[in-house]
């Protein structure tokens, strides 16, 4: 699926193997989003930054207008 991020945001990058968290800048624009086998939604930037969201977190971003679902 494709989403549009409406404004520049820093999203927490969760690395489950190391439990480290770091922020990644996602400028306003369109991004590829994938459903993972674990049932999470993964947003990928052109710089290969990846961020995972639960469905409720993703739905919250959409309801706040931070994300717009472009294509499923």
PDB file of N, CA, C and O in Angstrom:
ATOM      1  N   UNK A   1       0.836  -1.162   0.000  1.00  0.00           N
ATOM      2  CA  UNK A   1       0.000   0.000   0.000  1.00  0.00           C
ATOM      3  C   UNK A   1       0.890   1.237   0.000  1.00  0.00           C
ATOM      4  O   UNK A   1       2.071   1.141   0.293  1.00  0.00           O
ATOM      5  N   UNK A   2       0.315   2.360  -0.359  1.00  0.00           N
ATOM      6  CA  UNK A   2       1.046   3.621  -0.347  1.00  0.00           C
ATOM      7  C   UNK A   2       0.326   4.575   0.591  1.00  0.00           C
ATOM      8  O   UNK A   2      -0.893   4.619   0.637  1.00  0.00           O
ATOM      9  N   UNK A   3       1.138   5.332   1.369  1.00  0.00           N
ATOM     10  CA  UNK A   3       0.580   6.344   2.247  1.00  0.00           C
ATOM     11  C   UNK A   3       1.241   7.677   1.957  1.00  0.00           C
ATOM     12  O   UNK A   3       2.309   7.726   1.331  1.00  0.00           O
ATOM     13  N   UNK A   4       0.605   8.740   2.392  1.00  0.00           N
ATOM     14  CA  UNK A   4       1.192  10.069   2.301  1.00  0.00           C
ATOM     15  C   UNK A   4       1.343  10.598   3.712  1.00  0.00           C
ATOM     16  O   UNK A   4       0.396  10.560   4.504  1.00  0.00           O
ATOM     17  N   UNK A   5       2.542  11.058   4.059  1.00  0.00           N
ATOM     18  CA  UNK A   5       2.778  11.725   5.331  1.00  0.00           C
ATOM     19  C   UNK A   5       2.607  13.208   5.053  1.00  0.00           C
ATOM     20  O   UNK A   5       3.228  13.752   4.134  1.00  0.00           O
ATOM     21  N   UNK A   6       1.747  13.871   5.821  1.00  0.00           N
ATOM     22  CA  UNK A   6       1.340  15.239   5.505  1.00  0.00           C
ATOM     23  C   UNK A   6       2.299  16.314   5.984  1.00  0.00           C
ATOM     24  O   UNK A   6       2.245  17.433   5.499  1.00  0.00           O
ATOM     25  N   UNK A   7       3.160  15.998   6.946  1.00  0.00           N
ATOM     26  CA  UNK A   7       4.146  16.963   7.427  1.00  0.00           C
ATOM     27  C   UNK A   7       5.387  16.215   7.875  1.00  0.00           C
ATOM     28  O   UNK A   7       5.333  15.017   8.162  1.00  0.00           O
ATOM     29  N   UNK A   8       6.516  16.908   7.939  1.00  0.00           N
ATOM     30  CA  UNK A   8       7.745  16.260   8.385  1.00  0.00           C
ATOM     31  C   UNK A   8       7.552  15.725   9.802  1.00  0.00           C
ATOM     32  O   UNK A   8       7.099  16.454  10.681  1.00  0.00           O
ATOM     33  N   UNK A   9       7.880  14.454  10.014  1.00  0.00           N
ATOM     34  CA  UNK A   9       7.772  13.854  11.340  1.00  0.00           C
ATOM     35  C   UNK A   9       9.003  13.003  11.627  1.00  0.00           C
ATOM     36  O   UNK A   9       9.640  12.477  10.719  1.00  0.00           O
ATOM     37  N   UNK A  10       9.345  12.912  12.900  1.00  0.00           N
ATOM     38  CA  UNK A  10      10.386  11.987  13.340  1.00  0.00           C
ATOM     39  C   UNK A  10       9.648  10.826  13.977  1.00  0.00           C
ATOM     40  O   UNK A  10       8.907  11.003  14.942  1.00  0.00           O
ATOM     41  N   UNK A  11       9.810   9.653  13.401  1.00  0.00           N
ATOM     42  CA  UNK A  11       9.129   8.456  13.882  1.00  0.00           C
ATOM     43  C   UNK A  11      10.125   7.550  14.582  1.00  0.00           C
ATOM     44  O   UNK A  11      11.274   7.426  14.156  1.00  0.00           O
ATOM     45  N   UNK A  12       9.698   6.930  15.664  1.00  0.00           N
ATOM     46  CA  UNK A  12      10.565   6.021  16.412  1.00  0.00           C
ATOM     47  C   UNK A  12      10.776   4.742  15.632  1.00  0.00           C
ATOM     48  O   UNK A  12       9.820   4.106  15.207  1.00  0.00           O
ATOM     49  N   UNK A  13      12.022   4.389  15.447  1.00  0.00           N
ATOM     50  CA  UNK A  13      12.399   3.152  14.764  1.00  0.00           C
ATOM     51  C   UNK A  13      12.653   2.100  15.831  1.00  0.00           C
ATOM     52  O   UNK A  13      13.561   2.241  16.631  1.00  0.00           O
ATOM     53  N   UNK A  14      11.847   1.049  15.858  1.00  0.00           N
ATOM     54  CA  UNK A  14      11.967   0.015  16.876  1.00  0.00           C
ATOM     55  C   UNK A  14      12.699  -1.184  16.306  1.00  0.00           C
ATOM     56  O   UNK A  14      12.207  -1.848  15.408  1.00  0.00           O
ATOM     57  N   UNK A  15      13.874  -1.444  16.840  1.00  0.00           N
ATOM     58  CA  UNK A  15      14.656  -2.612  16.419  1.00  0.00           C
ATOM     59  C   UNK A  15      14.443  -3.696  17.462  1.00  0.00           C
ATOM     60  O   UNK A  15      15.032  -3.663  18.531  1.00  0.00           O
ATOM     61  N   UNK A  16      13.590  -4.642  17.159  1.00  0.00           N
ATOM     62  CA  UNK A  16      13.190  -5.622  18.162  1.00  0.00           C
ATOM     63  C   UNK A  16      14.337  -6.510  18.622  1.00  0.00           C
ATOM     64  O   UNK A  16      14.353  -6.963  19.751  1.00  0.00           O
ATOM     65  N   UNK A  17      15.307  -6.768  17.781  1.00  0.00           N
ATOM     66  CA  UNK A  17      16.403  -7.666  18.162  1.00  0.00           C
ATOM     67  C   UNK A  17      17.279  -7.036  19.246  1.00  0.00           C
ATOM     68  O   UNK A  17      17.738  -7.718  20.150  1.00  0.00           O
ATOM     69  N   UNK A  18      17.506  -5.722  19.158  1.00  0.00           N
ATOM     70  CA  UNK A  18      18.414  -5.081  20.107  1.00  0.00           C
ATOM     71  C   UNK A  18      17.689  -4.204  21.118  1.00  0.00           C
ATOM     72  O   UNK A  18      18.306  -3.700  22.042  1.00  0.00           O
ATOM     73  N   UNK A  19      16.364  -4.029  20.933  1.00  0.00           N
ATOM     74  CA  UNK A  19      15.567  -3.179  21.804  1.00  0.00           C
ATOM     75  C   UNK A  19      16.042  -1.732  21.796  1.00  0.00           C
ATOM     76  O   UNK A  19      15.747  -0.985  22.705  1.00  0.00           O
ATOM     77  N   UNK A  20      16.809  -1.327  20.792  1.00  0.00           N
ATOM     78  CA  UNK A  20      17.221   0.068  20.658  1.00  0.00           C
ATOM     79  C   UNK A  20      16.125   0.852  19.970  1.00  0.00           C
ATOM     80  O   UNK A  20      15.446   0.349  19.103  1.00  0.00           O
ATOM     81  N   UNK A  21      15.975   2.105  20.341  1.00  0.00           N
ATOM     82  CA  UNK A  21      15.014   2.972  19.677  1.00  0.00           C
ATOM     83  C   UNK A  21      15.747   4.219  19.224  1.00  0.00           C
ATOM     84  O   UNK A  21      16.480   4.833  19.972  1.00  0.00           O
ATOM     85  N   UNK A  22      15.530   4.570  17.977  1.00  0.00           N
ATOM     86  CA  UNK A  22      16.131   5.776  17.446  1.00  0.00           C
ATOM     87  C   UNK A  22      15.106   6.458  16.557  1.00  0.00           C
ATOM     88  O   UNK A  22      14.188   5.818  16.062  1.00  0.00           O
ATOM     89  N   UNK A  23      15.256   7.762  16.373  1.00  0.00           N
ATOM     90  CA  UNK A  23      14.312   8.496  15.547  1.00  0.00           C
ATOM     91  C   UNK A  23      14.791   8.585  14.111  1.00  0.00           C
ATOM     92  O   UNK A  23      15.984   8.698  13.849  1.00  0.00           O
ATOM     93  N   UNK A  24      13.858   8.519  13.179  1.00  0.00           N
ATOM     94  CA  UNK A  24      14.166   8.658  11.761  1.00  0.00           C
ATOM     95  C   UNK A  24      13.261   9.742  11.189  1.00  0.00           C
ATOM     96  O   UNK A  24      12.059   9.735  11.442  1.00  0.00           O
ATOM     97  N   UNK A  25      13.838  10.669  10.444  1.00  0.00           N
ATOM     98  CA  UNK A  25      13.065  11.745   9.848  1.00  0.00           C
ATOM     99  C   UNK A  25      12.351  11.230   8.606  1.00  0.00           C
ATOM    100  O   UNK A  25      12.965  10.640   7.721  1.00  0.00           O
ATOM    101  N   UNK A  26      11.068  11.443   8.556  1.00  0.00           N
ATOM    102  CA  UNK A  26      10.250  11.121   7.399  1.00  0.00           C
ATOM    103  C   UNK A  26       9.657  12.428   6.894  1.00  0.00           C
ATOM    104  O   UNK A  26       8.677  12.929   7.460  1.00  0.00           O
ATOM    105  N   UNK A  27      10.267  13.038   5.858  1.00  0.00           N
ATOM    106  CA  UNK A  27       9.720  14.281   5.302  1.00  0.00           C
ATOM    107  C   UNK A  27       8.335  14.050   4.709  1.00  0.00           C
ATOM    108  O   UNK A  27       7.986  12.928   4.345  1.00  0.00           O
ATOM    109  N   UNK A  28       7.545  15.104   4.613  1.00  0.00           N
ATOM    110  CA  UNK A  28       6.225  15.008   3.995  1.00  0.00           C
ATOM    111  C   UNK A  28       6.383  14.414   2.605  1.00  0.00           C
ATOM    112  O   UNK A  28       7.297  14.774   1.864  1.00  0.00           O
ATOM    113  N   UNK A  29       5.510  13.485   2.251  1.00  0.00           N
ATOM    114  CA  UNK A  29       5.564  12.845   0.939  1.00  0.00           C
ATOM    115  C   UNK A  29       4.943  11.475   0.967  1.00  0.00           C
ATOM    116  O   UNK A  29       4.341  11.070   1.957  1.00  0.00           O
ATOM    117  N   UNK A  30       5.083  10.744  -0.135  1.00  0.00           N
ATOM    118  CA  UNK A  30       4.501   9.414  -0.272  1.00  0.00           C
ATOM    119  C   UNK A  30       5.520   8.339   0.083  1.00  0.00           C
ATOM    120  O   UNK A  30       6.697   8.457  -0.236  1.00  0.00           O
ATOM    121  N   UNK A  31       5.016   7.278   0.729  1.00  0.00           N
ATOM    122  CA  UNK A  31       5.860   6.181   1.184  1.00  0.00           C
ATOM    123  C   UNK A  31       5.176   4.845   0.935  1.00  0.00           C
ATOM    124  O   UNK A  31       3.950   4.753   0.936  1.00  0.00           O
ATOM    125  N   UNK A  32       5.984   3.815   0.795  1.00  0.00           N
ATOM    126  CA  UNK A  32       5.506   2.451   0.692  1.00  0.00           C
ATOM    127  C   UNK A  32       5.243   1.934   2.103  1.00  0.00           C
ATOM    128  O   UNK A  32       6.029   2.176   3.021  1.00  0.00           O
ATOM    129  N   UNK A  33       4.127   1.237   2.287  1.00  0.00           N
ATOM    130  CA  UNK A  33       3.799   0.617   3.575  1.00  0.00           C
ATOM    131  C   UNK A  33       3.423  -0.833   3.313  1.00  0.00           C
ATOM    132  O   UNK A  33       2.691  -1.134   2.372  1.00  0.00           O
ATOM    133  N   UNK A  34       3.952  -1.730   4.126  1.00  0.00           N
ATOM    134  CA  UNK A  34       3.729  -3.167   3.959  1.00  0.00           C
ATOM    135  C   UNK A  34       3.124  -3.759   5.222  1.00  0.00           C
ATOM    136  O   UNK A  34       3.434  -3.324   6.328  1.00  0.00           O
ATOM    137  N   UNK A  35       2.333  -4.786   5.058  1.00  0.00           N
ATOM    138  CA  UNK A  35       1.839  -5.571   6.176  1.00  0.00           C
ATOM    139  C   UNK A  35       2.861  -6.671   6.441  1.00  0.00           C
ATOM    140  O   UNK A  35       3.243  -7.404   5.529  1.00  0.00           O
ATOM    141  N   UNK A  36       3.330  -6.775   7.687  1.00  0.00           N
ATOM    142  CA  UNK A  36       4.336  -7.783   8.031  1.00  0.00           C
ATOM    143  C   UNK A  36       3.657  -9.072   8.472  1.00  0.00           C
ATOM    144  O   UNK A  36       2.484  -9.066   8.838  1.00  0.00           O
ATOM    145  N   UNK A  37       4.389 -10.181   8.476  1.00  0.00           N
ATOM    146  CA  UNK A  37       3.820 -11.453   8.949  1.00  0.00           C
ATOM    147  C   UNK A  37       3.365 -11.395  10.415  1.00  0.00           C
ATOM    148  O   UNK A  37       2.513 -12.153  10.835  1.00  0.00           O
ATOM    149  N   UNK A  38       3.937 -10.467  11.186  1.00  0.00           N
ATOM    150  CA  UNK A  38       3.572 -10.323  12.595  1.00  0.00           C
ATOM    151  C   UNK A  38       2.299  -9.496  12.777  1.00  0.00           C
ATOM    152  O   UNK A  38       1.876  -9.239  13.903  1.00  0.00           O
ATOM    153  N   UNK A  39       1.708  -9.012  11.680  1.00  0.00           N
ATOM    154  CA  UNK A  39       0.492  -8.216  11.772  1.00  0.00           C
ATOM    155  C   UNK A  39       0.732  -6.749  12.035  1.00  0.00           C
ATOM    156  O   UNK A  39      -0.159  -6.036  12.478  1.00  0.00           O
ATOM    157  N   UNK A  40       1.929  -6.270  11.792  1.00  0.00           N
ATOM    158  CA  UNK A  40       2.270  -4.855  11.955  1.00  0.00           C
ATOM    159  C   UNK A  40       2.287  -4.191  10.583  1.00  0.00           C
ATOM    160  O   UNK A  40       2.341  -4.850   9.554  1.00  0.00           O
ATOM    161  N   UNK A  41       2.250  -2.882  10.567  1.00  0.00           N
ATOM    162  CA  UNK A  41       2.368  -2.120   9.328  1.00  0.00           C
ATOM    163  C   UNK A  41       3.738  -1.465   9.340  1.00  0.00           C
ATOM    164  O   UNK A  41       4.092  -0.757  10.276  1.00  0.00           O
ATOM    165  N   UNK A  42       4.517  -1.734   8.284  1.00  0.00           N
ATOM    166  CA  UNK A  42       5.884  -1.238   8.163  1.00  0.00           C
ATOM    167  C   UNK A  42       5.904  -0.123   7.123  1.00  0.00           C
ATOM    168  O   UNK A  42       5.489  -0.318   5.987  1.00  0.00           O
ATOM    169  N   UNK A  43       6.381   1.061   7.527  1.00  0.00           N
ATOM    170  CA  UNK A  43       6.531   2.193   6.615  1.00  0.00           C
ATOM    171  C   UNK A  43       8.009   2.292   6.264  1.00  0.00           C
ATOM    172  O   UNK A  43       8.867   2.288   7.152  1.00  0.00           O
ATOM    173  N   UNK A  44       8.314   2.379   4.965  1.00  0.00           N
ATOM    174  CA  UNK A  44       9.694   2.364   4.491  1.00  0.00           C
ATOM    175  C   UNK A  44       9.996   3.676   3.762  1.00  0.00           C
ATOM    176  O   UNK A  44       9.244   4.090   2.890  1.00  0.00           O
ATOM    177  N   UNK A  45      11.115   4.321   4.140  1.00  0.00           N
ATOM    178  CA  UNK A  45      11.523   5.548   3.462  1.00  0.00           C
ATOM    179  C   UNK A  45      12.526   5.220   2.364  1.00  0.00           C
ATOM    180  O   UNK A  45      13.116   4.136   2.369  1.00  0.00           O
ATOM    181  N   UNK A  46      12.755   6.147   1.421  1.00  0.00           N
ATOM    182  CA  UNK A  46      13.746   5.907   0.362  1.00  0.00           C
ATOM    183  C   UNK A  46      15.158   5.687   0.915  1.00  0.00           C
ATOM    184  O   UNK A  46      15.980   5.062   0.269  1.00  0.00           O
ATOM    185  N   UNK A  47      15.430   6.180   2.116  1.00  0.00           N
ATOM    186  CA  UNK A  47      16.750   5.994   2.735  1.00  0.00           C
ATOM    187  C   UNK A  47      16.834   4.672   3.481  1.00  0.00           C
ATOM    188  O   UNK A  47      17.754   4.435   4.239  1.00  0.00           O
ATOM    189  N   UNK A  48      15.822   3.803   3.277  1.00  0.00           N
ATOM    190  CA  UNK A  48      15.748   2.456   3.862  1.00  0.00           C
ATOM    191  C   UNK A  48      15.497   2.471   5.365  1.00  0.00           C
ATOM    192  O   UNK A  48      15.760   1.490   6.046  1.00  0.00           O
ATOM    193  N   UNK A  49      15.001   3.601   5.911  1.00  0.00           N
ATOM    194  CA  UNK A  49      14.539   3.606   7.292  1.00  0.00           C
ATOM    195  C   UNK A  49      13.206   2.882   7.331  1.00  0.00           C
ATOM    196  O   UNK A  49      12.382   3.044   6.441  1.00  0.00           O
ATOM    197  N   UNK A  50      12.995   2.088   8.364  1.00  0.00           N
ATOM    198  CA  UNK A  50      11.748   1.344   8.508  1.00  0.00           C
ATOM    199  C   UNK A  50      11.166   1.609   9.892  1.00  0.00           C
ATOM    200  O   UNK A  50      11.895   1.670  10.870  1.00  0.00           O
ATOM    201  N   UNK A  51       9.855   1.762   9.936  1.00  0.00           N
ATOM    202  CA  UNK A  51       9.159   1.968  11.196  1.00  0.00           C
ATOM    203  C   UNK A  51       7.963   1.025  11.229  1.00  0.00           C
ATOM    204  O   UNK A  51       7.247   0.892  10.234  1.00  0.00           O
ATOM    205  N   UNK A  52       7.731   0.362  12.362  1.00  0.00           N
ATOM    206  CA  UNK A  52       6.614  -0.563  12.512  1.00  0.00           C
ATOM    207  C   UNK A  52       5.516   0.063  13.367  1.00  0.00           C
ATOM    208  O   UNK A  52       5.797   0.700  14.376  1.00  0.00           O
ATOM    209  N   UNK A  53       4.269  -0.137  12.955  1.00  0.00           N
ATOM    210  CA  UNK A  53       3.107   0.349  13.686  1.00  0.00           C
ATOM    211  C   UNK A  53       2.125  -0.790  13.892  1.00  0.00           C
ATOM    212  O   UNK A  53       1.957  -1.630  13.010  1.00  0.00           O
ATOM    213  N   UNK A  54       1.443  -0.771  15.026  1.00  0.00           N
ATOM    214  CA  UNK A  54       0.291  -1.666  15.192  1.00  0.00           C
ATOM    215  C   UNK A  54      -0.852  -1.040  14.400  1.00  0.00           C
ATOM    216  O   UNK A  54      -0.787   0.123  13.996  1.00  0.00           O
ATOM    217  N   UNK A  55      -1.925  -1.802  14.188  1.00  0.00           N
ATOM    218  CA  UNK A  55      -3.073  -1.263  13.467  1.00  0.00           C
ATOM    219  C   UNK A  55      -3.654  -0.058  14.197  1.00  0.00           C
ATOM    220  O   UNK A  55      -4.028   0.930  13.584  1.00  0.00           O
ATOM    221  N   UNK A  56      -3.713  -0.110  15.534  1.00  0.00           N
ATOM    222  CA  UNK A  56      -4.295   1.006  16.284  1.00  0.00           C
ATOM    223  C   UNK A  56      -3.422   2.259  16.181  1.00  0.00           C
ATOM    224  O   UNK A  56      -3.948   3.368  16.062  1.00  0.00           O
ATOM    225  N   UNK A  57      -2.107   2.100  16.213  1.00  0.00           N
ATOM    226  CA  UNK A  57      -1.212   3.247  16.051  1.00  0.00           C
ATOM    227  C   UNK A  57      -1.354   3.842  14.654  1.00  0.00           C
ATOM    228  O   UNK A  57      -1.388   5.060  14.495  1.00  0.00           O
ATOM    229  N   UNK A  58      -1.438   2.981  13.648  1.00  0.00           N
ATOM    230  CA  UNK A  58      -1.574   3.433  12.266  1.00  0.00           C
ATOM    231  C   UNK A  58      -2.904   4.160  12.079  1.00  0.00           C
ATOM    232  O   UNK A  58      -2.966   5.229  11.489  1.00  0.00           O
ATOM    233  N   UNK A  59      -3.977   3.606  12.646  1.00  0.00           N
ATOM    234  CA  UNK A  59      -5.302   4.224  12.561  1.00  0.00           C
ATOM    235  C   UNK A  59      -5.307   5.591  13.255  1.00  0.00           C
ATOM    236  O   UNK A  59      -5.926   6.535  12.784  1.00  0.00           O
ATOM    237  N   UNK A  60      -4.587   5.704  14.372  1.00  0.00           N
ATOM    238  CA  UNK A  60      -4.494   6.988  15.081  1.00  0.00           C
ATOM    239  C   UNK A  60      -3.808   8.042  14.218  1.00  0.00           C
ATOM    240  O   UNK A  60      -4.259   9.184  14.145  1.00  0.00           O
ATOM    241  N   UNK A  61      -2.722   7.660  13.543  1.00  0.00           N
ATOM    242  CA  UNK A  61      -2.013   8.593  12.655  1.00  0.00           C
ATOM    243  C   UNK A  61      -2.933   9.065  11.530  1.00  0.00           C
ATOM    244  O   UNK A  61      -2.908  10.227  11.149  1.00  0.00           O
ATOM    245  N   UNK A  62      -3.762   8.171  11.000  1.00  0.00           N
ATOM    246  CA  UNK A  62      -4.702   8.534   9.945  1.00  0.00           C
ATOM    247  C   UNK A  62      -5.778   9.467  10.493  1.00  0.00           C
ATOM    248  O   UNK A  62      -6.103  10.481   9.881  1.00  0.00           O
ATOM    249  N   UNK A  63      -6.316   9.157  11.682  1.00  0.00           N
ATOM    250  CA  UNK A  63      -7.378  10.002  12.250  1.00  0.00           C
ATOM    251  C   UNK A  63      -6.861  11.392  12.618  1.00  0.00           C
ATOM    252  O   UNK A  63      -7.623  12.357  12.572  1.00  0.00           O
ATOM    253  N   UNK A  64      -5.586  11.515  12.961  1.00  0.00           N
ATOM    254  CA  UNK A  64      -4.997  12.819  13.265  1.00  0.00           C
ATOM    255  C   UNK A  64      -4.632  13.600  12.000  1.00  0.00           C
ATOM    256  O   UNK A  64      -4.251  14.764  12.081  1.00  0.00           O
ATOM    257  N   UNK A  65      -4.714  12.948  10.849  1.00  0.00           N
ATOM    258  CA  UNK A  65      -4.375  13.599   9.591  1.00  0.00           C
ATOM    259  C   UNK A  65      -2.889  13.594   9.280  1.00  0.00           C
ATOM    260  O   UNK A  65      -2.454  14.225   8.330  1.00  0.00           O
ATOM    261  N   UNK A  66      -2.094  12.868  10.085  1.00  0.00           N
ATOM    262  CA  UNK A  66      -0.655  12.790   9.831  1.00  0.00           C
ATOM    263  C   UNK A  66      -0.354  11.859   8.661  1.00  0.00           C
ATOM    264  O   UNK A  66       0.619  12.067   7.945  1.00  0.00           O
ATOM    265  N   UNK A  67      -1.169  10.819   8.489  1.00  0.00           N
ATOM    266  CA  UNK A  67      -1.037   9.880   7.374  1.00  0.00           C
ATOM    267  C   UNK A  67      -2.329   9.922   6.561  1.00  0.00           C
ATOM    268  O   UNK A  67      -3.413  10.063   7.115  1.00  0.00           O
ATOM    269  N   UNK A  68      -2.189   9.788   5.262  1.00  0.00           N
ATOM    270  CA  UNK A  68      -3.335   9.637   4.366  1.00  0.00           C
ATOM    271  C   UNK A  68      -3.106   8.371   3.570  1.00  0.00           C
ATOM    272  O   UNK A  68      -2.040   8.210   2.961  1.00  0.00           O
ATOM    273  N   UNK A  69      -4.078   7.477   3.564  1.00  0.00           N
ATOM    274  CA  UNK A  69      -3.994   6.237   2.801  1.00  0.00           C
ATOM    275  C   UNK A  69      -4.296   6.553   1.343  1.00  0.00           C
ATOM    276  O   UNK A  69      -5.363   7.032   1.016  1.00  0.00           O
ATOM    277  N   UNK A  70      -3.319   6.326   0.459  1.00  0.00           N
ATOM    278  CA  UNK A  70      -3.459   6.654  -0.958  1.00  0.00           C
ATOM    279  C   UNK A  70      -3.930   5.447  -1.751  1.00  0.00           C
ATOM    280  O   UNK A  70      -4.837   5.543  -2.588  1.00  0.00           O
ATOM    281  N   UNK A  71      -3.300   4.317  -1.510  1.00  0.00           N
ATOM    282  CA  UNK A  71      -3.594   3.104  -2.302  1.00  0.00           C
ATOM    283  C   UNK A  71      -3.420   1.879  -1.423  1.00  0.00           C
ATOM    284  O   UNK A  71      -2.495   1.809  -0.628  1.00  0.00           O
ATOM    285  N   UNK A  72      -4.336   0.920  -1.567  1.00  0.00           N
ATOM    286  CA  UNK A  72      -4.205  -0.321  -0.792  1.00  0.00           C
ATOM    287  C   UNK A  72      -3.818  -1.462  -1.680  1.00  0.00           C
ATOM    288  O   UNK A  72      -3.927  -1.414  -2.876  1.00  0.00           O
TER     289      UNK A  72
END
